[in-house]
PDB file of C-alpha atoms in Angstrom:
ATOM      1  CA  MET A  23     166.377 108.901 179.742  1.00  0.00           C
ATOM      2  CA  GLY A  24     168.500 106.601 181.548  1.00  0.00           C
ATOM      3  CA  LYS A  25     168.861 105.858 185.250  1.00  0.00           C
ATOM      4  CA  ASP A  26     171.165 108.461 187.154  1.00  0.00           C
ATOM      5  CA  TYR A  27     174.137 106.620 188.241  1.00  0.00           C
ATOM      6  CA  ILE A  28     174.282 108.796 191.536  1.00  0.00           C
ATOM      7  CA  PRO A  29     171.583 107.668 193.933  1.00  0.00           C
ATOM      8  CA  GLN A  30     168.728 110.373 195.329  1.00  0.00           C
ATOM      9  CA  SER A  31     167.845 108.563 198.496  1.00  0.00           C
ATOM     10  CA  PRO A  32     169.967 110.369 200.961  1.00  0.00           C
ATOM     11  CA  ASP A  33     171.123 107.220 202.920  1.00  0.00           C
ATOM     12  CA  ALA A  34     171.923 105.441 199.543  1.00  0.00           C
ATOM     13  CA  TYR A  35     173.789 108.986 198.544  1.00  0.00           C
ATOM     14  CA  ASN A  36     175.766 108.694 201.733  1.00  0.00           C
ATOM     15  CA  ALA A  37     177.091 105.173 201.278  1.00  0.00           C
ATOM     16  CA  TRP A  38     177.696 105.833 197.504  1.00  0.00           C
ATOM     17  CA  GLN A  39     179.687 109.296 198.300  1.00  0.00           C
ATOM     18  CA  GLY A  40     181.759 107.467 200.927  1.00  0.00           C
ATOM     19  CA  ASN A  41     182.737 104.447 198.485  1.00  0.00           C
ATOM     20  CA  PHE A  42     183.574 107.092 195.535  1.00  0.00           C
ATOM     21  CA  VAL A  43     185.656 109.661 197.734  1.00  0.00           C
ATOM     22  CA  ASP A  44     187.766 106.526 199.423  1.00  0.00           C
ATOM     23  CA  GLU A  45     188.375 104.833 196.003  1.00  0.00           C
ATOM     24  CA  THR A  46     189.420 108.336 194.275  1.00  0.00           C
ATOM     25  CA  SER A  47     191.588 109.254 197.196  1.00  0.00           C
ATOM     26  CA  ALA A  48     193.387 105.866 197.259  1.00  0.00           C
ATOM     27  CA  ASN A  49     194.215 105.898 193.263  1.00  0.00           C
ATOM     28  CA  LEU A  50     194.762 109.703 192.810  1.00  0.00           C
ATOM     29  CA  GLN A  51     198.335 108.862 192.190  1.00  0.00           C
ATOM     30  CA  ASN A  52     197.752 105.663 189.453  1.00  0.00           C
ATOM     31  CA  TRP A  53     195.408 108.147 187.787  1.00  0.00           C
ATOM     32  CA  GLY A  54     197.753 111.031 187.249  1.00  0.00           C
ATOM     33  CA  ILE A  55     195.348 113.559 189.088  1.00  0.00           C
ATOM     34  CA  ASP A  56     196.413 116.228 190.884  1.00  0.00           C
ATOM     35  CA  ALA A  57     195.483 116.409 194.589  1.00  0.00           C
ATOM     36  CA  GLN A  58     194.415 119.885 194.393  1.00  0.00           C
ATOM     37  CA  ILE A  59     191.990 119.039 191.585  1.00  0.00           C
ATOM     38  CA  PHE A  60     190.226 116.535 193.758  1.00  0.00           C
ATOM     39  CA  GLN A  61     190.039 118.973 196.938  1.00  0.00           C
ATOM     40  CA  PRO A  62     186.604 120.605 195.714  1.00  0.00           C
ATOM     41  CA  VAL A  63     184.828 117.248 196.296  1.00  0.00           C
ATOM     42  CA  LEU A  64     186.658 116.488 199.578  1.00  0.00           C
ATOM     43  CA  ASP A  65     185.374 120.157 200.968  1.00  0.00           C
ATOM     44  CA  GLU A  66     181.801 119.125 199.867  1.00  0.00           C
ATOM     45  CA  GLN A  67     182.412 116.063 201.729  1.00  0.00           C
ATOM     46  CA  THR A  68     183.181 117.784 204.864  1.00  0.00           C
ATOM     47  CA  GLU A  69     180.147 119.714 204.770  1.00  0.00           C
ATOM     48  CA  TRP A  70     177.809 116.793 203.837  1.00  0.00           C
ATOM     49  CA  ASP A  71     179.142 114.919 207.045  1.00  0.00           C
ATOM     50  CA  LYS A  72     178.396 118.056 208.995  1.00  0.00           C
ATOM     51  CA  VAL A  73     174.859 118.063 207.936  1.00  0.00           C
ATOM     52  CA  TYR A  74     173.779 114.479 207.064  1.00  0.00           C
ATOM     53  CA  PRO A  75     173.607 113.045 210.454  1.00  0.00           C
ATOM     54  CA  LYS A  76     171.667 115.667 211.917  1.00  0.00           C
ATOM     55  CA  ALA A  77     169.204 114.859 209.272  1.00  0.00           C
ATOM     56  CA  VAL A  78     168.870 110.961 209.790  1.00  0.00           C
ATOM     57  CA  ASN A  79     166.712 110.473 212.502  1.00  0.00           C
ATOM     58  CA  PRO A  80     163.049 111.664 211.997  1.00  0.00           C
ATOM     59  CA  GLN A  81     162.384 111.876 215.545  1.00  0.00           C
ATOM     60  CA  ASN A  82     164.769 114.643 216.644  1.00  0.00           C
ATOM     61  CA  ARG A  83     165.511 116.164 213.255  1.00  0.00           C
ATOM     62  CA  THR A  84     164.143 120.006 212.387  1.00  0.00           C
ATOM     63  CA  GLN A  85     163.085 121.095 208.822  1.00  0.00           C
ATOM     64  CA  ALA A  86     166.123 123.191 208.810  1.00  0.00           C
ATOM     65  CA  ASP A  87     168.095 119.942 209.098  1.00  0.00           C
ATOM     66  CA  VAL A  88     166.571 118.508 206.278  1.00  0.00           C
ATOM     67  CA  THR A  89     166.703 121.592 204.115  1.00  0.00           C
ATOM     68  CA  ALA A  90     170.172 121.697 204.711  1.00  0.00           C
ATOM     69  CA  ARG A  91     170.766 118.446 203.962  1.00  0.00           C
ATOM     70  CA  THR A  92     168.888 118.364 200.773  1.00  0.00           C
ATOM     71  CA  GLU A  93     170.689 121.598 199.474  1.00  0.00           C
ATOM     72  CA  LYS A  94     174.190 119.950 200.609  1.00  0.00           C
ATOM     73  CA  GLN A  95     173.426 117.159 198.439  1.00  0.00           C
ATOM     74  CA  SER A  96     172.538 119.201 195.631  1.00  0.00           C
ATOM     75  CA  SER A  97     175.673 121.372 195.509  1.00  0.00           C
ATOM     76  CA  TYR A  98     178.025 118.240 196.341  1.00  0.00           C
ATOM     77  CA  THR A  99     176.322 116.132 193.375  1.00  0.00           C
ATOM     78  CA  GLU A 100     177.134 118.794 191.041  1.00  0.00           C
ATOM     79  CA  VAL A 101     181.051 119.047 192.093  1.00  0.00           C
ATOM     80  CA  ILE A 102     181.013 115.380 191.724  1.00  0.00           C
ATOM     81  CA  ARG A 103     179.694 115.169 188.418  1.00  0.00           C
ATOM     82  CA  THR A 104     182.120 117.944 187.364  1.00  0.00           C
ATOM     83  CA  PHE A 105     184.813 115.936 188.556  1.00  0.00           C
ATOM     84  CA  VAL A 106     183.732 112.425 187.066  1.00  0.00           C
ATOM     85  CA  ASN A 107     183.253 114.387 183.621  1.00  0.00           C
ATOM     86  CA  GLN A 108     186.677 115.978 183.773  1.00  0.00           C
ATOM     87  CA  GLN A 109     188.921 113.582 185.630  1.00  0.00           C
ATOM     88  CA  ILE A 110     187.467 110.272 184.969  1.00  0.00           C
ATOM     89  CA  GLN A 111     185.230 109.364 182.258  1.00  0.00           C
ATOM     90  CA  ASN A 112     187.954 110.479 179.499  1.00  0.00           C
ATOM     91  CA  ASN A 113     191.300 109.765 181.675  1.00  0.00           C
ATOM     92  CA  PRO A 114     193.238 106.926 179.790  1.00  0.00           C
ATOM     93  CA  LYS A 115     194.645 105.540 183.243  1.00  0.00           C
ATOM     94  CA  VAL A 116     191.104 104.979 184.707  1.00  0.00           C
ATOM     95  CA  THR A 117     190.205 101.322 183.370  1.00  0.00           C
ATOM     96  CA  ASP A 118     186.359 100.084 183.345  1.00  0.00           C
ATOM     97  CA  ALA A 119     186.994  98.322 186.296  1.00  0.00           C
ATOM     98  CA  ASP A 120     187.988 101.151 188.269  1.00  0.00           C
ATOM     99  CA  ARG A 121     184.569 103.164 187.181  1.00  0.00           C
ATOM    100  CA  ASN A 122     182.685 100.057 188.240  1.00  0.00           C
ATOM    101  CA  ARG A 123     184.249 100.552 191.700  1.00  0.00           C
ATOM    102  CA  LEU A 124     183.291 103.964 191.690  1.00  0.00           C
ATOM    103  CA  GLY A 125     180.037 103.532 191.000  1.00  0.00           C
ATOM    104  CA  VAL A 126     180.330 105.663 187.753  1.00  0.00           C
ATOM    105  CA  PRO A 127     179.079 104.639 184.217  1.00  0.00           C
ATOM    106  CA  VAL A 128     181.360 102.536 181.620  1.00  0.00           C
ATOM    107  CA  HIS A 129     180.262 103.929 178.072  1.00  0.00           C
ATOM    108  CA  SER A 130     180.016 101.600 175.379  1.00  0.00           C
ATOM    109  CA  THR A 131     183.352 100.956 173.109  1.00  0.00           C
ATOM    110  CA  VAL A 132     181.319 100.156 170.211  1.00  0.00           C
ATOM    111  CA  ARG A 133     181.175 103.546 168.063  1.00  0.00           C
ATOM    112  CA  THR A 134     181.762 104.439 164.719  1.00  0.00           C
ATOM    113  CA  PRO A 135     185.735 104.267 164.013  1.00  0.00           C
ATOM    114  CA  SER A 136     187.504 107.691 164.430  1.00  0.00           C
ATOM    115  CA  PRO A 137     191.027 108.319 162.767  1.00  0.00           C
ATOM    116  CA  VAL A 138     194.019 108.717 165.375  1.00  0.00           C
ATOM    117  CA  PRO A 139     194.392 112.446 165.501  1.00  0.00           C
ATOM    118  CA  SER A 140     197.139 113.119 163.153  1.00  0.00           C
ATOM    119  CA  THR A 141     197.690 117.023 164.449  1.00  0.00           C
ATOM    120  CA  VAL A 142     198.836 118.345 167.643  1.00  0.00           C
ATOM    121  CA  PRO A 143     197.226 121.499 169.419  1.00  0.00           C
ATOM    122  CA  VAL A 144     198.615 124.758 168.994  1.00  0.00           C
ATOM    123  CA  VAL A 145     198.610 125.998 172.854  1.00  0.00           C
ATOM    124  CA  ASP A 146     198.228 129.930 174.194  1.00  0.00           C
ATOM    125  CA  ILE A 147     198.119 130.467 178.424  1.00  0.00           C
ATOM    126  CA  VAL A 148     196.472 133.655 179.392  1.00  0.00           C
ATOM    127  CA  THR A 149     197.741 134.305 183.321  1.00  0.00           C
ATOM    128  CA  GLY A 150     196.354 136.199 185.841  1.00  0.00           C
ATOM    129  CA  HIS A 151     194.243 136.193 189.188  1.00  0.00           C
ATOM    130  CA  GLN A 152     195.427 133.220 190.357  1.00  0.00           C
ATOM    131  CA  GLN A 153     194.643 130.876 187.406  1.00  0.00           C
ATOM    132  CA  HIS A 154     195.744 130.132 183.886  1.00  0.00           C
ATOM    133  CA  ILE A 155     193.293 130.201 181.066  1.00  0.00           C
ATOM    134  CA  ILE A 156     194.551 127.458 178.443  1.00  0.00           C
ATOM    135  CA  HIS A 157     193.390 127.956 175.097  1.00  0.00           C
ATOM    136  CA  PHE A 158     194.419 125.341 172.548  1.00  0.00           C
ATOM    137  CA  SER A 159     193.239 125.150 168.292  1.00  0.00           C
ATOM    138  CA  ASN A 160     194.027 122.712 166.057  1.00  0.00           C
ATOM    139  CA  GLU A 161     197.613 123.341 164.026  1.00  0.00           C
ATOM    140  CA  GLY A 162     197.242 124.945 160.879  1.00  0.00           C
ATOM    141  CA  SER A 163     193.676 125.806 161.529  1.00  0.00           C
ATOM    142  CA  ALA A 164     192.403 129.528 161.513  1.00  0.00           C
ATOM    143  CA  GLY A 165     189.171 128.508 164.187  1.00  0.00           C
ATOM    144  CA  LYS A 166     188.721 126.804 167.143  1.00  0.00           C
ATOM    145  CA  GLY A 167     187.583 123.681 165.670  1.00  0.00           C
ATOM    146  CA  LYS A 168     188.787 120.306 166.802  1.00  0.00           C
ATOM    147  CA  PRO A 169     189.700 118.159 163.932  1.00  0.00           C
ATOM    148  CA  VAL A 170     187.345 115.553 162.948  1.00  0.00           C
ATOM    149  CA  GLY A 171     186.654 112.492 164.633  1.00  0.00           C
ATOM    150  CA  VAL A 172     188.427 114.224 168.326  1.00  0.00           C
ATOM    151  CA  HIS A 173     186.446 114.261 171.168  1.00  0.00           C
ATOM    152  CA  GLY A 174     188.842 116.494 173.265  1.00  0.00           C
ATOM    153  CA  CYS A 175     191.751 117.853 174.196  1.00  0.00           C
ATOM    154  CA  GLU A 176     193.836 116.069 177.123  1.00  0.00           C
ATOM    155  CA  ILE A 177     195.739 118.731 179.454  1.00  0.00           C
ATOM    156  CA  TRP A 178     198.747 117.568 181.407  1.00  0.00           C
ATOM    157  CA  MET A 179     200.820 119.701 183.564  1.00  0.00           C
ATOM    158  CA  LYS A 180     204.162 119.756 185.876  1.00  0.00           C
ATOM    159  CA  LYS A 181     204.837 122.582 188.670  1.00  0.00           C
ATOM    160  CA  GLY A 182     208.048 123.611 189.528  1.00  0.00           C
ATOM    161  CA  THR A 183     210.960 122.347 187.460  1.00  0.00           C
ATOM    162  CA  GLN A 184     210.828 121.498 183.723  1.00  0.00           C
ATOM    163  CA  PRO A 185     209.828 117.711 183.037  1.00  0.00           C
ATOM    164  CA  GLU A 186     212.534 115.464 181.850  1.00  0.00           C
ATOM    165  CA  ASN A 187     210.030 113.322 180.342  1.00  0.00           C
ATOM    166  CA  ASP A 188     206.451 112.779 179.875  1.00  0.00           C
ATOM    167  CA  SER A 189     205.966 110.485 182.616  1.00  0.00           C
ATOM    168  CA  GLU A 190     206.511 113.575 184.742  1.00  0.00           C
ATOM    169  CA  LEU A 191     203.258 115.048 184.000  1.00  0.00           C
ATOM    170  CA  SER A 192     200.165 114.763 185.889  1.00  0.00           C
ATOM    171  CA  PHE A 193     196.544 114.816 184.107  1.00  0.00           C
ATOM    172  CA  VAL A 194     194.496 117.493 184.567  1.00  0.00           C
ATOM    173  CA  ALA A 195     191.381 117.303 182.437  1.00  0.00           C
ATOM    174  CA  THR A 196     189.833 116.396 178.979  1.00  0.00           C
ATOM    175  CA  ASP A 197     188.518 119.310 177.543  1.00  0.00           C
ATOM    176  CA  THR A 198     185.703 119.071 174.697  1.00  0.00           C
ATOM    177  CA  ALA A 199     186.012 123.070 174.152  1.00  0.00           C
ATOM    178  CA  THR A 200     188.561 125.752 174.511  1.00  0.00           C
ATOM    179  CA  PRO A 201     189.385 127.238 176.857  1.00  0.00           C
ATOM    180  CA  TYR A 202     189.944 125.555 180.111  1.00  0.00           C
ATOM    181  CA  THR A 203     190.598 127.245 183.524  1.00  0.00           C
ATOM    182  CA  LEU A 204     192.752 125.952 185.867  1.00  0.00           C
ATOM    183  CA  LYS A 205     192.631 127.509 189.081  1.00  0.00           C
ATOM    184  CA  PHE A 206     195.425 127.660 191.902  1.00  0.00           C
ATOM    185  CA  ASP A 207     195.667 128.248 195.165  1.00  0.00           C
ATOM    186  CA  THR A 208     197.766 131.207 197.281  1.00  0.00           C
ATOM    187  CA  ALA A 209     200.505 128.749 198.097  1.00  0.00           C
ATOM    188  CA  ASP A 210     201.369 128.162 194.223  1.00  0.00           C
ATOM    189  CA  MET A 211     201.820 131.847 193.596  1.00  0.00           C
ATOM    190  CA  GLY A 212     205.179 132.345 191.660  1.00  0.00           C
ATOM    191  CA  ILE A 213     205.697 128.871 190.730  1.00  0.00           C
ATOM    192  CA  MET A 214     206.395 127.829 187.132  1.00  0.00           C
ATOM    193  CA  VAL A 215     203.826 125.190 185.572  1.00  0.00           C
ATOM    194  CA  TYR A 216     204.725 123.381 182.380  1.00  0.00           C
ATOM    195  CA  TYR A 217     201.931 122.237 180.084  1.00  0.00           C
ATOM    196  CA  ARG A 218     201.563 119.550 177.210  1.00  0.00           C
ATOM    197  CA  LEU A 219     198.318 118.762 175.218  1.00  0.00           C
ATOM    198  CA  ARG A 220     197.015 116.257 172.520  1.00  0.00           C
ATOM    199  CA  TRP A 221     194.030 115.107 170.972  1.00  0.00           C
ATOM    200  CA  VAL A 222     191.941 112.436 171.764  1.00  0.00           C
ATOM    201  CA  ASN A 223     189.295 110.920 169.451  1.00  0.00           C
ATOM    202  CA  THR A 224     186.011 109.195 170.612  1.00  0.00           C
ATOM    203  CA  ARG A 225     187.638 105.737 170.964  1.00  0.00           C
ATOM    204  CA  GLY A 226     190.139 107.325 173.410  1.00  0.00           C
ATOM    205  CA  GLU A 227     193.075 107.038 171.178  1.00  0.00           C
ATOM    206  CA  VAL A 228     195.607 110.119 171.511  1.00  0.00           C
ATOM    207  CA  GLY A 229     197.771 111.907 168.883  1.00  0.00           C
ATOM    208  CA  ALA A 230     201.112 113.582 169.462  1.00  0.00           C
ATOM    209  CA  TRP A 231     202.133 115.854 172.426  1.00  0.00           C
ATOM    210  CA  SER A 232     201.942 119.614 171.672  1.00  0.00           C
ATOM    211  CA  ALA A 233     205.332 121.535 172.414  1.00  0.00           C
ATOM    212  CA  LEU A 234     206.184 121.985 175.988  1.00  0.00           C
ATOM    213  CA  VAL A 235     204.443 125.509 177.252  1.00  0.00           C
ATOM    214  CA  ASN A 236     204.965 127.157 180.303  1.00  0.00           C
ATOM    215  CA  ALA A 237     203.281 129.629 182.471  1.00  0.00           C
ATOM    216  CA  VAL A 238     203.875 131.289 185.989  1.00  0.00           C
ATOM    217  CA  VAL A 239     201.019 131.172 188.468  1.00  0.00           C
ATOM    218  CA  SER A 240     200.403 135.202 189.099  1.00  0.00           C
TER     219      SER A 240
END
C-alpha cells in the first residue's frame, strides 16, 4: 500500500490542510466547483481550528484536548478525501500542477487505451427533502452499467435561469456509480436547477452532453 498523501502527524496535518483549503478556495471558480460543495470542508476546518491549538502544548493540554483533536482530525480527513475524490481527481479543469500544489496524488496517465465515449447518459432526477437524487444510465441500455472503458459520469449544473451555453455550467462531481445525491441549503428551496451530464473514460476524455434536464429544489 502506498504512502498516504494526507499527513498523520498533527503538526504536519495542520500545515497540509491549511495549504489545501487556501489553494482550493482561491481556485473554486477556475475549476468550476460550486462554493456550496466546498462548504463542508470549510466547516470542518473551523472546528479543527478550535481544537488543534488546545492540544499543541504538552505542558498545559489535557487528555480531553488530545482526544478532541484526534477525533476531529479523523472526521475532517474523511470530508477532505470525499471532496478530493469527487471534485479534484477527475475534474478536467484541475491540472496536474494544481494537484501538486494541493498535495494530492497525480495519477499516471499510462493506461490501457479506452475509447472516447460515443453515447450519452440518460438522466432522471428524483426531488424532495431538499436534495436531488440524480440517476443516470447509458442510452440504449436496459441496465445501469456504464459504457465500456468509461470511468464515470461528469455532472454539471446551473441554478436559476436556463443556461444559454455550456460555459455557464458548474462542475458538480464525477460519479462512478448511479445515483448521485446533491443536497441543497434552505435558501435554495424553490430554485430551478439545470443539469447536463457526460461520460468520461479512464483517460479523462469526455463524450457528448446529455440533454438538458431541470428540476426544482423542494
